[in-house]
PDB file of N, CA and C in Angstrom:
ATOM      1  N   MET A  11     -55.294 -42.460  33.619  1.00 79.00           N
ATOM      2  CA  MET A  11     -55.473 -42.856  32.227  1.00 79.00           C
ATOM      3  C   MET A  11     -54.243 -43.637  31.750  1.00 79.00           C
ATOM      4  N   PRO A  12     -54.441 -44.779  31.059  1.00 84.00           N
ATOM      5  CA  PRO A  12     -53.289 -45.583  30.636  1.00 84.00           C
ATOM      6  C   PRO A  12     -52.462 -44.873  29.548  1.00 84.00           C
ATOM      7  N   ARG A  13     -51.191 -45.216  29.545  1.00 87.00           N
ATOM      8  CA  ARG A  13     -50.265 -44.612  28.590  1.00 87.00           C
ATOM      9  C   ARG A  13     -50.485 -45.228  27.212  1.00 87.00           C
ATOM     10  N   SER A  14     -50.533 -44.395  26.186  1.00 86.00           N
ATOM     11  CA  SER A  14     -50.693 -44.878  24.821  1.00 86.00           C
ATOM     12  C   SER A  14     -49.310 -44.975  24.170  1.00 86.00           C
ATOM     13  N   VAL A  15     -48.985 -46.130  23.655  1.00 88.00           N
ATOM     14  CA  VAL A  15     -47.632 -46.335  23.128  1.00 88.00           C
ATOM     15  C   VAL A  15     -47.599 -46.601  21.617  1.00 88.00           C
ATOM     16  N   ASN A  16     -48.747 -46.668  20.974  1.00 93.00           N
ATOM     17  CA  ASN A  16     -48.808 -46.923  19.529  1.00 93.00           C
ATOM     18  C   ASN A  16     -48.046 -48.195  19.155  1.00 93.00           C
ATOM     19  N   ALA A  17     -48.487 -49.305  19.697  1.00 93.00           N
ATOM     20  CA  ALA A  17     -47.821 -50.594  19.469  1.00 93.00           C
ATOM     21  C   ALA A  17     -47.814 -50.986  17.995  1.00 93.00           C
ATOM     22  N   VAL A  18     -48.816 -50.527  17.238  1.00 95.00           N
ATOM     23  CA  VAL A  18     -48.886 -50.889  15.814  1.00 95.00           C
ATOM     24  C   VAL A  18     -47.670 -50.355  15.070  1.00 95.00           C
ATOM     25  N   ALA A  19     -47.348 -49.086  15.310  1.00 95.00           N
ATOM     26  CA  ALA A  19     -46.205 -48.471  14.631  1.00 95.00           C
ATOM     27  C   ALA A  19     -44.895 -49.087  15.104  1.00 95.00           C
ATOM     28  N   SER A  20     -44.781 -49.354  16.411  1.00 94.00           N
ATOM     29  CA  SER A  20     -43.554 -49.948  16.949  1.00 94.00           C
ATOM     30  C   SER A  20     -43.302 -51.321  16.336  1.00 94.00           C
ATOM     31  N   ARG A  21     -44.366 -52.133  16.299  1.00 95.00           N
ATOM     32  CA  ARG A  21     -44.251 -53.477  15.730  1.00 95.00           C
ATOM     33  C   ARG A  21     -43.874 -53.404  14.244  1.00 95.00           C
ATOM     34  N   ALA A  22     -44.479 -52.466  13.510  1.00 96.00           N
ATOM     35  CA  ALA A  22     -44.181 -52.326  12.083  1.00 96.00           C
ATOM     36  C   ALA A  22     -42.722 -51.946  11.876  1.00 96.00           C
ATOM     37  N   ARG A  23     -42.221 -51.044  12.732  1.00 95.00           N
ATOM     38  CA  ARG A  23     -40.832 -50.606  12.618  1.00 95.00           C
ATOM     39  C   ARG A  23     -39.885 -51.784  12.864  1.00 95.00           C
ATOM     40  N   ARG A  24     -40.199 -52.576  13.892  1.00 96.00           N
ATOM     41  CA  ARG A  24     -39.351 -53.730  14.192  1.00 96.00           C
ATOM     42  C   ARG A  24     -39.407 -54.763  13.073  1.00 96.00           C
ATOM     43  N   LYS A  25     -40.598 -54.997  12.538  1.00 97.00           N
ATOM     44  CA  LYS A  25     -40.733 -55.980  11.456  1.00 97.00           C
ATOM     45  C   LYS A  25     -39.929 -55.562  10.234  1.00 97.00           C
ATOM     46  N   LYS A  26     -39.936 -54.250   9.951  1.00 97.00           N
ATOM     47  CA  LYS A  26     -39.185 -53.746   8.799  1.00 97.00           C
ATOM     48  C   LYS A  26     -37.693 -54.032   8.956  1.00 97.00           C
ATOM     49  N   VAL A  27     -37.164 -53.781  10.158  1.00 97.00           N
ATOM     50  CA  VAL A  27     -35.744 -54.011  10.408  1.00 97.00           C
ATOM     51  C   VAL A  27     -35.426 -55.495  10.374  1.00 97.00           C
ATOM     52  N   LEU A  28     -36.268 -56.318  11.023  1.00 97.00           N
ATOM     53  CA  LEU A  28     -36.003 -57.756  11.055  1.00 97.00           C
ATOM     54  C   LEU A  28     -36.113 -58.378   9.667  1.00 97.00           C
ATOM     55  N   LYS A  29     -36.992 -57.835   8.823  1.00 97.00           N
ATOM     56  CA  LYS A  29     -37.080 -58.338   7.449  1.00 97.00           C
ATOM     57  C   LYS A  29     -35.800 -57.999   6.685  1.00 97.00           C
ATOM     58  N   ALA A  30     -35.258 -56.801   6.919  1.00 97.00           N
ATOM     59  CA  ALA A  30     -34.043 -56.370   6.221  1.00 97.00           C
ATOM     60  C   ALA A  30     -32.814 -57.149   6.680  1.00 97.00           C
ATOM     61  N   THR A  31     -32.851 -57.699   7.905  1.00 97.00           N
ATOM     62  CA  THR A  31     -31.674 -58.403   8.425  1.00 97.00           C
ATOM     63  C   THR A  31     -31.747 -59.908   8.230  1.00 97.00           C
ATOM     64  N   ARG A  32     -32.688 -60.368   7.444  1.00 96.00           N
ATOM     65  CA  ARG A  32     -32.743 -61.806   7.161  1.00 96.00           C
ATOM     66  C   ARG A  32     -31.446 -62.242   6.499  1.00 96.00           C
ATOM     67  N   GLY A  33     -30.911 -63.381   6.941  1.00 96.00           N
ATOM     68  CA  GLY A  33     -29.682 -63.879   6.353  1.00 96.00           C
ATOM     69  C   GLY A  33     -28.437 -63.415   7.082  1.00 96.00           C
ATOM     70  N   TYR A  34     -28.573 -62.521   8.048  1.00 96.00           N
ATOM     71  CA  TYR A  34     -27.411 -62.105   8.828  1.00 96.00           C
ATOM     72  C   TYR A  34     -26.992 -63.255   9.731  1.00 96.00           C
ATOM     73  N   PHE A  35     -25.724 -63.256  10.137  1.00 96.00           N
ATOM     74  CA  PHE A  35     -25.155 -64.354  10.904  1.00 96.00           C
ATOM     75  C   PHE A  35     -25.604 -64.315  12.358  1.00 96.00           C
ATOM     76  N   GLY A  36     -25.878 -65.471  12.916  1.00 96.00           N
ATOM     77  CA  GLY A  36     -26.160 -65.615  14.340  1.00 96.00           C
ATOM     78  C   GLY A  36     -27.395 -64.843  14.769  1.00 96.00           C
ATOM     79  N   ARG A  37     -27.273 -64.126  15.894  1.00 96.00           N
ATOM     80  CA  ARG A  37     -28.407 -63.392  16.437  1.00 96.00           C
ATOM     81  C   ARG A  37     -28.715 -62.123  15.645  1.00 96.00           C
ATOM     82  N   GLY A  38     -27.885 -61.796  14.680  1.00 96.00           N
ATOM     83  CA  GLY A  38     -28.076 -60.581  13.896  1.00 96.00           C
ATOM     84  C   GLY A  38     -29.340 -60.578  13.081  1.00 96.00           C
ATOM     85  N   SER A  39     -29.966 -61.725  12.940  1.00 96.00           N
ATOM     86  CA  SER A  39     -31.171 -61.787  12.116  1.00 96.00           C
ATOM     87  C   SER A  39     -32.459 -61.879  12.923  1.00 96.00           C
ATOM     88  N   ASN A  40     -32.366 -62.214  14.225  1.00 95.00           N
ATOM     89  CA  ASN A  40     -33.628 -62.429  14.939  1.00 95.00           C
ATOM     90  C   ASN A  40     -33.725 -61.797  16.327  1.00 95.00           C
ATOM     91  N   VAL A  41     -32.642 -61.299  16.900  1.00 97.00           N
ATOM     92  CA  VAL A  41     -32.708 -60.629  18.192  1.00 97.00           C
ATOM     93  C   VAL A  41     -32.757 -59.127  17.922  1.00 97.00           C
ATOM     94  N   TRP A  42     -33.814 -58.471  18.433  1.00 96.00           N
ATOM     95  CA  TRP A  42     -34.104 -57.088  18.042  1.00 96.00           C
ATOM     96  C   TRP A  42     -32.915 -56.149  18.235  1.00 96.00           C
ATOM     97  N   THR A  43     -32.278 -56.138  19.416  1.00 97.00           N
ATOM     98  CA  THR A  43     -31.228 -55.151  19.669  1.00 97.00           C
ATOM     99  C   THR A  43     -30.006 -55.408  18.788  1.00 97.00           C
ATOM    100  N   VAL A  44     -29.651 -56.676  18.605  1.00 97.00           N
ATOM    101  CA  VAL A  44     -28.498 -57.014  17.761  1.00 97.00           C
ATOM    102  C   VAL A  44     -28.819 -56.690  16.303  1.00 97.00           C
ATOM    103  N   ALA A  45     -30.024 -57.071  15.873  1.00 98.00           N
ATOM    104  CA  ALA A  45     -30.417 -56.837  14.479  1.00 98.00           C
ATOM    105  C   ALA A  45     -30.461 -55.346  14.160  1.00 98.00           C
ATOM    106  N   LYS A  46     -30.968 -54.550  15.103  1.00 98.00           N
ATOM    107  CA  LYS A  46     -31.055 -53.097  14.884  1.00 98.00           C
ATOM    108  C   LYS A  46     -29.664 -52.497  14.703  1.00 98.00           C
ATOM    109  N   ASN A  47     -28.727 -52.914  15.542  1.00 98.00           N
ATOM    110  CA  ASN A  47     -27.357 -52.397  15.428  1.00 98.00           C
ATOM    111  C   ASN A  47     -26.715 -52.807  14.113  1.00 98.00           C
ATOM    112  N   LYS A  48     -26.902 -54.068  13.731  1.00 97.00           N
ATOM    113  CA  LYS A  48     -26.315 -54.544  12.480  1.00 97.00           C
ATOM    114  C   LYS A  48     -26.938 -53.862  11.274  1.00 97.00           C
ATOM    115  N   TYR A  49     -28.246 -53.617  11.350  1.00 97.00           N
ATOM    116  CA  TYR A  49     -28.966 -52.934  10.268  1.00 97.00           C
ATOM    117  C   TYR A  49     -28.420 -51.521  10.080  1.00 97.00           C
ATOM    118  N   GLU A  50     -28.262 -50.796  11.194  1.00 98.00           N
ATOM    119  CA  GLU A  50     -27.747 -49.425  11.111  1.00 98.00           C
ATOM    120  C   GLU A  50     -26.311 -49.410  10.600  1.00 98.00           C
ATOM    121  N   LYS A  51     -25.500 -50.348  11.050  1.00 97.00           N
ATOM    122  CA  LYS A  51     -24.119 -50.429  10.579  1.00 97.00           C
ATOM    123  C   LYS A  51     -24.086 -50.750   9.091  1.00 97.00           C
ATOM    124  N   GLY A  52     -25.000 -51.620   8.654  1.00 97.00           N
ATOM    125  CA  GLY A  52     -25.075 -51.948   7.237  1.00 97.00           C
ATOM    126  C   GLY A  52     -25.419 -50.740   6.382  1.00 97.00           C
ATOM    127  N   LEU A  53     -26.302 -49.873   6.889  1.00 97.00           N
ATOM    128  CA  LEU A  53     -26.638 -48.646   6.160  1.00 97.00           C
ATOM    129  C   LEU A  53     -25.424 -47.727   6.069  1.00 97.00           C
ATOM    130  N   GLN A  54     -24.612 -47.683   7.133  1.00 98.00           N
ATOM    131  CA  GLN A  54     -23.393 -46.869   7.110  1.00 98.00           C
ATOM    132  C   GLN A  54     -22.416 -47.394   6.056  1.00 98.00           C
ATOM    133  N   TYR A  55     -22.254 -48.724   6.016  1.00 98.00           N
ATOM    134  CA  TYR A  55     -21.358 -49.314   5.023  1.00 98.00           C
ATOM    135  C   TYR A  55     -21.864 -49.037   3.611  1.00 98.00           C
ATOM    136  N   ALA A  56     -23.186 -49.143   3.415  1.00 98.00           N
ATOM    137  CA  ALA A  56     -23.757 -48.921   2.087  1.00 98.00           C
ATOM    138  C   ALA A  56     -23.487 -47.492   1.620  1.00 98.00           C
ATOM    139  N   TYR A  57     -23.662 -46.529   2.526  1.00 98.00           N
ATOM    140  CA  TYR A  57     -23.417 -45.126   2.172  1.00 98.00           C
ATOM    141  C   TYR A  57     -21.946 -44.920   1.827  1.00 98.00           C
ATOM    142  N   ARG A  58     -21.067 -45.443   2.683  1.00 98.00           N
ATOM    143  CA  ARG A  58     -19.625 -45.288   2.462  1.00 98.00           C
ATOM    144  C   ARG A  58     -19.198 -45.929   1.144  1.00 98.00           C
ATOM    145  N   ASP A  59     -19.707 -47.123   0.878  1.00 98.00           N
ATOM    146  CA  ASP A  59     -19.229 -47.869  -0.278  1.00 98.00           C
ATOM    147  C   ASP A  59     -19.823 -47.389  -1.591  1.00 98.00           C
ATOM    148  N   ARG A  60     -20.930 -46.638  -1.541  1.00 98.00           N
ATOM    149  CA  ARG A  60     -21.403 -45.998  -2.775  1.00 98.00           C
ATOM    150  C   ARG A  60     -20.381 -44.975  -3.251  1.00 98.00           C
ATOM    151  N   LYS A  61     -19.715 -44.318  -2.307  1.00 97.00           N
ATOM    152  CA  LYS A  61     -18.663 -43.360  -2.661  1.00 97.00           C
ATOM    153  C   LYS A  61     -17.395 -44.092  -3.107  1.00 97.00           C
ATOM    154  N   ALA A  62     -17.040 -45.149  -2.370  1.00 98.00           N
ATOM    155  CA  ALA A  62     -15.812 -45.885  -2.668  1.00 98.00           C
ATOM    156  C   ALA A  62     -15.893 -46.555  -4.034  1.00 98.00           C
ATOM    157  N   LYS A  63     -17.087 -46.992  -4.408  1.00 98.00           N
ATOM    158  CA  LYS A  63     -17.278 -47.667  -5.694  1.00 98.00           C
ATOM    159  C   LYS A  63     -16.860 -46.766  -6.857  1.00 98.00           C
ATOM    160  N   LYS A  64     -17.189 -45.483  -6.756  1.00 98.00           N
ATOM    161  CA  LYS A  64     -16.830 -44.529  -7.807  1.00 98.00           C
ATOM    162  C   LYS A  64     -15.316 -44.416  -7.935  1.00 98.00           C
ATOM    163  N   ARG A  65     -14.622 -44.370  -6.775  1.00 97.00           N
ATOM    164  CA  ARG A  65     -13.153 -44.291  -6.798  1.00 97.00           C
ATOM    165  C   ARG A  65     -12.545 -45.543  -7.411  1.00 97.00           C
ATOM    166  N   GLU A  66     -13.102 -46.705  -7.034  1.00 98.00           N
ATOM    167  CA  GLU A  66     -12.536 -47.968  -7.508  1.00 98.00           C
ATOM    168  C   GLU A  66     -12.700 -48.121  -9.012  1.00 98.00           C
ATOM    169  N   PHE A  67     -13.869 -47.726  -9.530  1.00 98.00           N
ATOM    170  CA  PHE A  67     -14.081 -47.840 -10.963  1.00 98.00           C
ATOM    171  C   PHE A  67     -13.177 -46.894 -11.737  1.00 98.00           C
ATOM    172  N   ARG A  68     -12.996 -45.672 -11.231  1.00 98.00           N
ATOM    173  CA  ARG A  68     -12.116 -44.724 -11.916  1.00 98.00           C
ATOM    174  C   ARG A  68     -10.696 -45.282 -11.970  1.00 98.00           C
ATOM    175  N   ALA A  69     -10.228 -45.870 -10.865  1.00 98.00           N
ATOM    176  CA  ALA A  69      -8.889 -46.466 -10.838  1.00 98.00           C
ATOM    177  C   ALA A  69      -8.785 -47.612 -11.843  1.00 98.00           C
ATOM    178  N   LEU A  70      -9.829 -48.415 -11.946  1.00 98.00           N
ATOM    179  CA  LEU A  70      -9.843 -49.527 -12.896  1.00 98.00           C
ATOM    180  C   LEU A  70      -9.771 -49.017 -14.332  1.00 98.00           C
ATOM    181  N   TRP A  71     -10.571 -47.980 -14.632  1.00 98.00           N
ATOM    182  CA  TRP A  71     -10.563 -47.414 -15.984  1.00 98.00           C
ATOM    183  C   TRP A  71      -9.179 -46.872 -16.331  1.00 98.00           C
ATOM    184  N   ILE A  72      -8.541 -46.214 -15.381  1.00 98.00           N
ATOM    185  CA  ILE A  72      -7.206 -45.653 -15.635  1.00 98.00           C
ATOM    186  C   ILE A  72      -6.209 -46.760 -15.935  1.00 98.00           C
ATOM    187  N   GLN A  73      -6.283 -47.865 -15.201  1.00 98.00           N
ATOM    188  CA  GLN A  73      -5.373 -48.991 -15.445  1.00 98.00           C
ATOM    189  C   GLN A  73      -5.585 -49.562 -16.839  1.00 98.00           C
ATOM    190  N   ARG A  74      -6.844 -49.691 -17.243  1.00 98.00           N
ATOM    191  CA  ARG A  74      -7.138 -50.253 -18.568  1.00 98.00           C
ATOM    192  C   ARG A  74      -6.676 -49.321 -19.682  1.00 98.00           C
ATOM    193  N   ILE A  75      -6.886 -48.020 -19.507  1.00 98.00           N
ATOM    194  CA  ILE A  75      -6.438 -47.057 -20.514  1.00 98.00           C
ATOM    195  C   ILE A  75      -4.921 -47.077 -20.604  1.00 98.00           C
ATOM    196  N   ASN A  76      -4.245 -47.126 -19.462  1.00 98.00           N
ATOM    197  CA  ASN A  76      -2.786 -47.147 -19.431  1.00 98.00           C
ATOM    198  C   ASN A  76      -2.246 -48.379 -20.152  1.00 98.00           C
ATOM    199  N   ALA A  77      -2.863 -49.541 -19.905  1.00 97.00           N
ATOM    200  CA  ALA A  77      -2.418 -50.771 -20.563  1.00 97.00           C
ATOM    201  C   ALA A  77      -2.603 -50.663 -22.075  1.00 97.00           C
ATOM    202  N   GLY A  78      -3.759 -50.134 -22.500  1.00 97.00           N
ATOM    203  CA  GLY A  78      -4.005 -49.970 -23.929  1.00 97.00           C
ATOM    204  C   GLY A  78      -3.071 -48.959 -24.557  1.00 97.00           C
ATOM    205  N   ALA A  79      -2.801 -47.876 -23.845  1.00 97.00           N
ATOM    206  CA  ALA A  79      -1.931 -46.825 -24.388  1.00 97.00           C
ATOM    207  C   ALA A  79      -0.502 -47.323 -24.534  1.00 97.00           C
ATOM    208  N   ARG A  80      -0.026 -48.086 -23.558  1.00 97.00           N
ATOM    209  CA  ARG A  80       1.355 -48.559 -23.602  1.00 97.00           C
ATOM    210  C   ARG A  80       1.576 -49.559 -24.737  1.00 97.00           C
ATOM    211  N   GLU A  81       0.520 -50.235 -25.176  1.00 96.00           N
ATOM    212  CA  GLU A  81       0.658 -51.108 -26.352  1.00 96.00           C
ATOM    213  C   GLU A  81       0.980 -50.293 -27.600  1.00 96.00           C
ATOM    214  N   HIS A  82       0.627 -49.002 -27.568  1.00 96.00           N
ATOM    215  CA  HIS A  82       0.886 -48.129 -28.712  1.00 96.00           C
ATOM    216  C   HIS A  82       2.029 -47.164 -28.436  1.00 96.00           C
ATOM    217  N   GLY A  83       2.845 -47.475 -27.417  1.00 96.00           N
ATOM    218  CA  GLY A  83       4.057 -46.717 -27.149  1.00 96.00           C
ATOM    219  C   GLY A  83       3.847 -45.344 -26.527  1.00 96.00           C
ATOM    220  N   ILE A  84       2.832 -45.207 -25.718  1.00 96.00           N
ATOM    221  CA  ILE A  84       2.547 -43.918 -25.071  1.00 96.00           C
ATOM    222  C   ILE A  84       2.026 -44.216 -23.665  1.00 96.00           C
ATOM    223  N   SER A  85       2.319 -43.330 -22.713  1.00 96.00           N
ATOM    224  CA  SER A  85       1.847 -43.561 -21.345  1.00 96.00           C
ATOM    225  C   SER A  85       0.459 -42.956 -21.167  1.00 96.00           C
ATOM    226  N   TYR A  86      -0.166 -43.312 -20.054  1.00 97.00           N
ATOM    227  CA  TYR A  86      -1.504 -42.810 -19.753  1.00 97.00           C
ATOM    228  C   TYR A  86      -1.512 -41.287 -19.660  1.00 97.00           C
ATOM    229  N   SER A  87      -0.553 -40.751 -18.902  1.00 97.00           N
ATOM    230  CA  SER A  87      -0.557 -39.299 -18.678  1.00 97.00           C
ATOM    231  C   SER A  87      -0.308 -38.542 -19.976  1.00 97.00           C
ATOM    232  N   GLN A  88       0.571 -39.066 -20.818  1.00 97.00           N
ATOM    233  CA  GLN A  88       0.816 -38.420 -22.116  1.00 97.00           C
ATOM    234  C   GLN A  88      -0.443 -38.463 -22.977  1.00 97.00           C
ATOM    235  N   LEU A  89      -1.112 -39.614 -22.980  1.00 97.00           N
ATOM    236  CA  LEU A  89      -2.338 -39.761 -23.769  1.00 97.00           C
ATOM    237  C   LEU A  89      -3.404 -38.776 -23.314  1.00 97.00           C
ATOM    238  N   MET A  90      -3.602 -38.660 -22.004  1.00 97.00           N
ATOM    239  CA  MET A  90      -4.632 -37.757 -21.492  1.00 97.00           C
ATOM    240  C   MET A  90      -4.286 -36.304 -21.819  1.00 97.00           C
ATOM    241  N   GLY A  91      -3.002 -35.951 -21.745  1.00 96.00           N
ATOM    242  CA  GLY A  91      -2.574 -34.595 -22.107  1.00 96.00           C
ATOM    243  C   GLY A  91      -2.825 -34.299 -23.569  1.00 96.00           C
ATOM    244  N   LEU A  92      -2.506 -35.266 -24.428  1.00 96.00           N
ATOM    245  CA  LEU A  92      -2.717 -35.084 -25.871  1.00 96.00           C
ATOM    246  C   LEU A  92      -4.198 -35.020 -26.223  1.00 96.00           C
ATOM    247  N   LEU A  93      -5.013 -35.823 -25.530  1.00 96.00           N
ATOM    248  CA  LEU A  93      -6.461 -35.775 -25.761  1.00 96.00           C
ATOM    249  C   LEU A  93      -7.015 -34.394 -25.406  1.00 96.00           C
ATOM    250  N   LYS A  94      -6.545 -33.844 -24.284  1.00 96.00           N
ATOM    251  CA  LYS A  94      -6.996 -32.522 -23.859  1.00 96.00           C
ATOM    252  C   LYS A  94      -6.570 -31.467 -24.872  1.00 96.00           C
ATOM    253  N   LYS A  95      -5.308 -31.604 -25.353  1.00 96.00           N
ATOM    254  CA  LYS A  95      -4.774 -30.632 -26.306  1.00 96.00           C
ATOM    255  C   LYS A  95      -5.506 -30.711 -27.647  1.00 96.00           C
ATOM    256  N   ALA A  96      -5.879 -31.940 -28.055  1.00 95.00           N
ATOM    257  CA  ALA A  96      -6.577 -32.142 -29.334  1.00 95.00           C
ATOM    258  C   ALA A  96      -8.068 -31.850 -29.212  1.00 95.00           C
ATOM    259  N   ASP A  97      -8.511 -31.506 -28.016  1.00 95.00           N
ATOM    260  CA  ASP A  97      -9.916 -31.161 -27.763  1.00 95.00           C
ATOM    261  C   ASP A  97     -10.857 -32.335 -28.028  1.00 95.00           C
ATOM    262  N   ILE A  98     -10.389 -33.533 -27.674  1.00 93.00           N
ATOM    263  CA  ILE A  98     -11.222 -34.735 -27.787  1.00 93.00           C
ATOM    264  C   ILE A  98     -11.770 -35.023 -26.397  1.00 93.00           C
ATOM    265  N   GLU A  99     -13.084 -34.959 -26.245  1.00 94.00           N
ATOM    266  CA  GLU A  99     -13.704 -35.104 -24.933  1.00 94.00           C
ATOM    267  C   GLU A  99     -14.317 -36.496 -24.766  1.00 94.00           C
ATOM    268  N   LEU A 100     -13.451 -37.480 -24.614  1.00 94.00           N
ATOM    269  CA  LEU A 100     -13.898 -38.837 -24.282  1.00 94.00           C
ATOM    270  C   LEU A 100     -13.569 -39.063 -22.812  1.00 94.00           C
ATOM    271  N   ASN A 101     -14.555 -39.510 -22.037  1.00 96.00           N
ATOM    272  CA  ASN A 101     -14.265 -39.737 -20.620  1.00 96.00           C
ATOM    273  C   ASN A 101     -13.546 -41.068 -20.423  1.00 96.00           C
ATOM    274  N   ARG A 102     -13.070 -41.281 -19.206  1.00 97.00           N
ATOM    275  CA  ARG A 102     -12.249 -42.469 -18.920  1.00 97.00           C
ATOM    276  C   ARG A 102     -13.039 -43.763 -19.057  1.00 97.00           C
ATOM    277  N   LYS A 103     -14.326 -43.714 -18.744  1.00 98.00           N
ATOM    278  CA  LYS A 103     -15.159 -44.910 -18.865  1.00 98.00           C
ATOM    279  C   LYS A 103     -15.219 -45.367 -20.326  1.00 98.00           C
ATOM    280  N   VAL A 104     -15.434 -44.434 -21.223  1.00 97.00           N
ATOM    281  CA  VAL A 104     -15.532 -44.756 -22.656  1.00 97.00           C
ATOM    282  C   VAL A 104     -14.177 -45.192 -23.190  1.00 97.00           C
ATOM    283  N   LEU A 105     -13.114 -44.485 -22.813  1.00 97.00           N
ATOM    284  CA  LEU A 105     -11.769 -44.857 -23.274  1.00 97.00           C
ATOM    285  C   LEU A 105     -11.393 -46.261 -22.805  1.00 97.00           C
ATOM    286  N   ALA A 106     -11.734 -46.590 -21.560  1.00 98.00           N
ATOM    287  CA  ALA A 106     -11.425 -47.918 -21.030  1.00 98.00           C
ATOM    288  C   ALA A 106     -12.187 -48.995 -21.798  1.00 98.00           C
ATOM    289  N   ASP A 107     -13.449 -48.709 -22.133  1.00 97.00           N
ATOM    290  CA  ASP A 107     -14.245 -49.663 -22.901  1.00 97.00           C
ATOM    291  C   ASP A 107     -13.644 -49.866 -24.287  1.00 97.00           C
ATOM    292  N   LEU A 108     -13.214 -48.769 -24.909  1.00 97.00           N
ATOM    293  CA  LEU A 108     -12.577 -48.888 -26.230  1.00 97.00           C
ATOM    294  C   LEU A 108     -11.290 -49.713 -26.129  1.00 97.00           C
ATOM    295  N   ALA A 109     -10.482 -49.442 -25.117  1.00 97.00           N
ATOM    296  CA  ALA A 109      -9.210 -50.155 -24.958  1.00 97.00           C
ATOM    297  C   ALA A 109      -9.435 -51.652 -24.750  1.00 97.00           C
ATOM    298  N   MET A 110     -10.488 -52.009 -24.009  1.00 97.00           N
ATOM    299  CA  MET A 110     -10.747 -53.418 -23.713  1.00 97.00           C
ATOM    300  C   MET A 110     -11.447 -54.145 -24.866  1.00 97.00           C
ATOM    301  N   ASN A 111     -12.545 -53.551 -25.354  1.00 97.00           N
ATOM    302  CA  ASN A 111     -13.442 -54.280 -26.255  1.00 97.00           C
ATOM    303  C   ASN A 111     -13.327 -53.898 -27.727  1.00 97.00           C
ATOM    304  N   HIS A 112     -12.751 -52.725 -28.000  1.00 97.00           N
ATOM    305  CA  HIS A 112     -12.635 -52.273 -29.393  1.00 97.00           C
ATOM    306  C   HIS A 112     -11.233 -51.716 -29.628  1.00 97.00           C
ATOM    307  N   PRO A 113     -10.226 -52.599 -29.639  1.00 96.00           N
ATOM    308  CA  PRO A 113      -8.841 -52.115 -29.721  1.00 96.00           C
ATOM    309  C   PRO A 113      -8.544 -51.315 -30.995  1.00 96.00           C
ATOM    310  N   GLU A 114      -9.220 -51.654 -32.112  1.00 97.00           N
ATOM    311  CA  GLU A 114      -8.966 -50.904 -33.348  1.00 97.00           C
ATOM    312  C   GLU A 114      -9.470 -49.468 -33.238  1.00 97.00           C
ATOM    313  N   ALA A 115     -10.587 -49.267 -32.565  1.00 97.00           N
ATOM    314  CA  ALA A 115     -11.096 -47.907 -32.345  1.00 97.00           C
ATOM    315  C   ALA A 115     -10.184 -47.140 -31.390  1.00 97.00           C
ATOM    316  N   PHE A 116      -9.682 -47.827 -30.375  1.00 97.00           N
ATOM    317  CA  PHE A 116      -8.760 -47.174 -29.434  1.00 97.00           C
ATOM    318  C   PHE A 116      -7.474 -46.783 -30.151  1.00 97.00           C
ATOM    319  N   LYS A 117      -7.013 -47.670 -31.039  1.00 97.00           N
ATOM    320  CA  LYS A 117      -5.797 -47.361 -31.804  1.00 97.00           C
ATOM    321  C   LYS A 117      -6.016 -46.136 -32.673  1.00 97.00           C
ATOM    322  N   ALA A 118      -7.213 -46.009 -33.250  1.00 96.00           N
ATOM    323  CA  ALA A 118      -7.527 -44.840 -34.080  1.00 96.00           C
ATOM    324  C   ALA A 118      -7.478 -43.553 -33.245  1.00 96.00           C
ATOM    325  N   VAL A 119      -7.982 -43.623 -32.027  1.00 96.00           N
ATOM    326  CA  VAL A 119      -7.957 -42.446 -31.153  1.00 96.00           C
ATOM    327  C   VAL A 119      -6.504 -42.071 -30.829  1.00 96.00           C
ATOM    328  N   VAL A 120      -5.683 -43.079 -30.518  1.00 96.00           N
ATOM    329  CA  VAL A 120      -4.289 -42.817 -30.178  1.00 96.00           C
ATOM    330  C   VAL A 120      -3.550 -42.222 -31.383  1.00 96.00           C
ATOM    331  N   GLU A 121      -3.782 -42.789 -32.550  1.00 95.00           N
ATOM    332  CA  GLU A 121      -3.113 -42.283 -33.757  1.00 95.00           C
ATOM    333  C   GLU A 121      -3.537 -40.851 -34.070  1.00 95.00           C
ATOM    334  N   ARG A 122      -4.799 -40.551 -33.791  1.00 95.00           N
ATOM    335  CA  ARG A 122      -5.325 -39.204 -34.072  1.00 95.00           C
ATOM    336  C   ARG A 122      -4.633 -38.151 -33.218  1.00 95.00           C
ATOM    337  N   VAL A 123      -4.335 -38.493 -31.962  1.00 94.00           N
ATOM    338  CA  VAL A 123      -3.731 -37.487 -31.081  1.00 94.00           C
ATOM    339  C   VAL A 123      -2.209 -37.419 -31.166  1.00 94.00           C
ATOM    340  N   LYS A 124      -1.570 -38.429 -31.736  1.00 88.00           N
ATOM    341  CA  LYS A 124      -0.100 -38.453 -31.811  1.00 88.00           C
ATOM    342  C   LYS A 124       0.423 -37.379 -32.755  1.00 88.00           C
TER     343      LYS A 124
END
């Protein structure tokens, strides 16, 4: 009896990967073994960088808050300590937005905790 290999599913799996690798450089877009490896590596990078993105944004927010705080004669760490002591629960994302786009509101927050 001949071996059944389910060619329909195999072909569909390959088509899915080759569709995802469109635009890759060289053989990465059309040679099955190269494309499969690049596709899997791309998924690894995507997973890793979803985590890294969170770290990078937090670092950016801290830099923006620090720059805004120093304009009012206070450091980032002092500001965060005073906010905690004053029981003001604004996260870094919101504080960074205030420092960048609404400096008068950020100044009000700084004055409130001083």
